[in-house]
Short mmCIF file of C-alpha atoms in Angstrom, two decimals:
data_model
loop_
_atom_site.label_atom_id
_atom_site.label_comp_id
_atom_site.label_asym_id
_atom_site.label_seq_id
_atom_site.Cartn_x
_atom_site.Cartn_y
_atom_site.Cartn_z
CA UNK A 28 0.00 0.00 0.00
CA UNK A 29 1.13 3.44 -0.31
CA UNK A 30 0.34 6.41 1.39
CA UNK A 31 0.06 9.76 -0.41
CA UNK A 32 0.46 12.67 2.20
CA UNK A 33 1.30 16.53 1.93
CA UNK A 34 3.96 18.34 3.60
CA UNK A 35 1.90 20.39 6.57
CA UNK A 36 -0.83 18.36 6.09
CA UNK A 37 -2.19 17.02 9.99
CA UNK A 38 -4.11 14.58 8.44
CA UNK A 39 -1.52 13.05 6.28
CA UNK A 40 0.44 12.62 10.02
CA UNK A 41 -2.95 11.19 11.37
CA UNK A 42 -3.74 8.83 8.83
CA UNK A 43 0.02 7.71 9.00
CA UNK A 44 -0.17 7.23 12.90
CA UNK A 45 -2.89 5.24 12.15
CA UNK A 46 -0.98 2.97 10.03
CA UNK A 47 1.47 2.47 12.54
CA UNK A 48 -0.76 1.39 15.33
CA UNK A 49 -2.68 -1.10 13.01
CA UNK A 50 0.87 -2.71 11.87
CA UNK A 51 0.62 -1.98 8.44
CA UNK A 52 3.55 -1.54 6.28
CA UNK A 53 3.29 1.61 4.11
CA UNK A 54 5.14 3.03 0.85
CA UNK A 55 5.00 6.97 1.61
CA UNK A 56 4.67 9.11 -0.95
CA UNK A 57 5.26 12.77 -0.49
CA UNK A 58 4.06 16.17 -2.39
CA UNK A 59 5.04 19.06 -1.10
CA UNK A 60 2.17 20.88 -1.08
CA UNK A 61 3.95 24.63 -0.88
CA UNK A 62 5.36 24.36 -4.50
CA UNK A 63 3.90 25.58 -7.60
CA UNK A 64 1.75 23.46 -9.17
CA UNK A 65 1.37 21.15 -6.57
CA UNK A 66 -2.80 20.30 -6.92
CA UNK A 67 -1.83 18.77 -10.03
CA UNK A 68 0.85 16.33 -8.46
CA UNK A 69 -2.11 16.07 -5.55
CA UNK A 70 -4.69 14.92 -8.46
CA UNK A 71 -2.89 12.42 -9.78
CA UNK A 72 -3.18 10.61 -6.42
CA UNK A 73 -6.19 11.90 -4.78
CA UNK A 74 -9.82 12.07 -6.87
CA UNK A 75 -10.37 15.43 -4.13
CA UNK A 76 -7.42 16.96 -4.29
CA UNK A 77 -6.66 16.71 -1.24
CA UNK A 78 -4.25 14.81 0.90
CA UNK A 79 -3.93 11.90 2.77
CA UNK A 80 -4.72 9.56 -0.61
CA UNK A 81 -3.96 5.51 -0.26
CA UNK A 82 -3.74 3.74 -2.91
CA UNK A 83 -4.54 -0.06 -2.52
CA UNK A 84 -4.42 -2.47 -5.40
CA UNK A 85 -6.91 -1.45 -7.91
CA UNK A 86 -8.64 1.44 -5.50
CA UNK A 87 -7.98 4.46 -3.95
CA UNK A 88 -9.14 5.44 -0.45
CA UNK A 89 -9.33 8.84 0.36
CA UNK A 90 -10.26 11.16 3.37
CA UNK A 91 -8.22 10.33 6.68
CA UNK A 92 -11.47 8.98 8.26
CA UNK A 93 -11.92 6.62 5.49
CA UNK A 94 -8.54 5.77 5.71
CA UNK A 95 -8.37 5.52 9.84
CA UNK A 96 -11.53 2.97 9.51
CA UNK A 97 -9.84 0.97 6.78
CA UNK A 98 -7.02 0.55 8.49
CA UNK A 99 -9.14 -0.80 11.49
CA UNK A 100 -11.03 -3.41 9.18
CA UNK A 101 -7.12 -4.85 8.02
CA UNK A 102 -6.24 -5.05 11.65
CA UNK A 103 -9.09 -6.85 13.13
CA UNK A 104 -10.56 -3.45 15.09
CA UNK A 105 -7.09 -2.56 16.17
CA UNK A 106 -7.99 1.32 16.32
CA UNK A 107 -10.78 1.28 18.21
CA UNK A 108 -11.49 -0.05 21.51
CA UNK A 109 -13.32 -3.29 22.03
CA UNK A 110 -16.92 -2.30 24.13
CA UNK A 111 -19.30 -1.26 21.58
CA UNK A 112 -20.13 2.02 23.69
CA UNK A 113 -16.93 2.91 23.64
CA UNK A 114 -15.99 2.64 20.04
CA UNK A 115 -19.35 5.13 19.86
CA UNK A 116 -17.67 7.61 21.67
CA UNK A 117 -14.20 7.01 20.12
CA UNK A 118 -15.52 7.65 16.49
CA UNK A 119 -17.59 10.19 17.89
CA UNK A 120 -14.57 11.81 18.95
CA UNK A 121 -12.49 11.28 15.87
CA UNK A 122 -15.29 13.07 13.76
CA UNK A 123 -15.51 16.11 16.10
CA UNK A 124 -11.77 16.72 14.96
CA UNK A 125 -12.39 15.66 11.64
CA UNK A 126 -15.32 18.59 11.20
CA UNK A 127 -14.30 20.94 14.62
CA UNK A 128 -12.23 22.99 16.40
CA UNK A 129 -12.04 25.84 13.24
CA UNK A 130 -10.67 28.71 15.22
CA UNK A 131 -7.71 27.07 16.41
CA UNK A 132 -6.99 25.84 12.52
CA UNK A 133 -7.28 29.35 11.31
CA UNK A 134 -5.56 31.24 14.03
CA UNK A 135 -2.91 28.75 14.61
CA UNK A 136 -1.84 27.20 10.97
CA UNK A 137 -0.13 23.65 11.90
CA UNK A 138 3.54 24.23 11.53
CA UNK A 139 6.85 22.18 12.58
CA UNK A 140 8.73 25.60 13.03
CA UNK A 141 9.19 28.05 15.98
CA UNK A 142 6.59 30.00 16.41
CA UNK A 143 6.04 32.57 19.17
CA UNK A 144 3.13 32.00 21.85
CA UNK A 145 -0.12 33.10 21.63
CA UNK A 146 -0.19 36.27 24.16
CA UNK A 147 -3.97 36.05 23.76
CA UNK A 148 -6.77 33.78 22.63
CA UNK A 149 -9.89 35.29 20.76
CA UNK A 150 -13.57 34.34 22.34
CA UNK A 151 -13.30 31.30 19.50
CA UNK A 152 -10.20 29.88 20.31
CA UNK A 153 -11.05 29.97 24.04
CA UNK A 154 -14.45 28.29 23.56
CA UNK A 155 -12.72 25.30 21.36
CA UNK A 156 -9.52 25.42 23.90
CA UNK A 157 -12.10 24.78 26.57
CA UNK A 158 -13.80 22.03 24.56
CA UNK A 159 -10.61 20.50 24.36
CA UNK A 160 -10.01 20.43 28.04
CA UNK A 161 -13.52 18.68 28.22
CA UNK A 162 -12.47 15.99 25.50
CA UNK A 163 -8.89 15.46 27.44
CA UNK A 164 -10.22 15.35 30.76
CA UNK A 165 -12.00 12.04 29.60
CA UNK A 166 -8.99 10.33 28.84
CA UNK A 167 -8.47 7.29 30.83
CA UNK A 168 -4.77 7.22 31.44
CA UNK A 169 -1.68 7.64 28.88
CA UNK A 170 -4.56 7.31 25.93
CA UNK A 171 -8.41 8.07 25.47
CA UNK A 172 -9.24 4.82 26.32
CA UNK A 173 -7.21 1.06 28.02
CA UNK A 174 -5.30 0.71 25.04
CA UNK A 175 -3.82 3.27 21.94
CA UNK A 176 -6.25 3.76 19.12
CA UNK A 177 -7.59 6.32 16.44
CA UNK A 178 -8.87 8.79 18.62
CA UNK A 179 -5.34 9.30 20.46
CA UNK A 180 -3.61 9.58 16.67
CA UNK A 181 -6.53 11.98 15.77
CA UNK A 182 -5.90 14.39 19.05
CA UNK A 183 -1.97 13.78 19.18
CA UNK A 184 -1.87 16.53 16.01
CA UNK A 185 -4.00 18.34 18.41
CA UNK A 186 -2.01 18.40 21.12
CA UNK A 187 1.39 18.93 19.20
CA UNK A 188 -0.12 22.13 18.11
CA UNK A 189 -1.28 23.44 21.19
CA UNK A 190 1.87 23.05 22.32
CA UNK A 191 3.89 24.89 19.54
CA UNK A 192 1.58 27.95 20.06
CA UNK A 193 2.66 27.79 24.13
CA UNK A 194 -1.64 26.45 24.61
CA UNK A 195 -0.36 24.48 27.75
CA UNK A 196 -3.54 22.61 29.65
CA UNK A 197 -3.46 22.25 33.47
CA UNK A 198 -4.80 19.26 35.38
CA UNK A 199 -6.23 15.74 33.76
CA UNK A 200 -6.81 17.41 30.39
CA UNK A 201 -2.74 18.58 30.95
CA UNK A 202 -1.66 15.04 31.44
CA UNK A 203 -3.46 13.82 28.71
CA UNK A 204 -1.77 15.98 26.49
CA UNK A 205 1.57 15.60 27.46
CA UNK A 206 1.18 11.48 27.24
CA UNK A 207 0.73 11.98 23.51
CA UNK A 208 3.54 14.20 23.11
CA UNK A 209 5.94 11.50 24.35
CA UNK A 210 4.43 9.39 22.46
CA UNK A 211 6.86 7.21 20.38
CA UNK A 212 4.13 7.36 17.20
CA UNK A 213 3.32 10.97 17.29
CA UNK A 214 7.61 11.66 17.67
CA UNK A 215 8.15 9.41 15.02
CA UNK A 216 5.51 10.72 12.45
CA UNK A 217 6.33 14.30 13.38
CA UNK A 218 10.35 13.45 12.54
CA UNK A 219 9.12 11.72 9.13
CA UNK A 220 7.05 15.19 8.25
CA UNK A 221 9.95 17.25 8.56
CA UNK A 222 11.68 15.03 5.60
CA UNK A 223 8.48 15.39 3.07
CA UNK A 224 9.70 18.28 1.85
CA UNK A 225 13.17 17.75 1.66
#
């Protein structure tokens, strides 16, 4: 299988997170999506135009959701958790930061540079920053739930940007956040992004 991602992109990093926790070996395939003419290098991949794209034999898969919960059906449920309630809440999850959380995506572009901290958060981000304090305050130790899993790949991107905009939470939600940046998958994925565009 190969996985098409885009430099930047958070959910080329989630949907390649979630290859790692369902075992699956991938071929990646970068684009660097700040070059010229780059939605044409995206298209050839990607019916949307837009990135993650995987490309299984004879089909393409595209959207990191669709690609999170096809990666669960090769692993035998690997990425979600085993109670049926709980795999409700867990997808429930991943599609509130699949459609959410705007604000912070506006006012703090994803980046794997420096960048100063915010000195203050708009009415948005603070309603979505408190949201997310919610949403990590449920977490049931070092991940979401007993074991690692979509949701924590989803909200590891999350958390990594919180952090590079100095968004530091306090209490449960706090160690929540800092679990999944030690996390060996969310390191390792963030290390392989800054070599897409190379």
């Amino acid at each position: 299988m190969q996985l098409v991602v885009g430099t930047l992109s958070t959910w080329s990093l989630r949907a390649r997170i979630c290859g790692a926790l369902a075992n699956i070996p991938l071929d990646l395939v970068p684009i660097d999506l700040s070059k010229m003419g780059h939605t044409t290098e995206v298209r050839k991949y990607s019916p949307t135009g837009l990135m993650p794209a995987l490309l299984v034999d004879g089909f393409i898969v595209h959207d990191s959701l669709a690609i999170a919960e096809y990666f669960n059906e090769c692993s035998n449920g690997a990425l979600y958790p085993k109670a049926q309630s709980e795999r409700a809440q867990a997808r429930s999850l991943c599609m509130e930061m699949h459609s959410g959380f705007t604000a912070l995506r506006s006012q703090c572009p994803f980046t794997l540079a420096s960048v100063a901290p915010l000195e203050h958060l708009t009415d948005s981000l603070k309603k979505e920053v408190e949201r997310i304090e919610v949403i990590f305050t449920q977490a049931k130790g070092p991940f979401m739930f007993e074991q690692a899993g979509a949701v924590d790949a989803f909200f590891s991107i999350l958390a990594f940007r919180l952090n590079a905009y100095g968004v530091v939470l306090g209490g449960k939600a706090g160690e929540y956040q800092r679990s999944l940046l030690e996390w060996p998958l969310l390191k390792n994925a963030v290390s392989e992004a800054r070599q897409w565009a190379v």
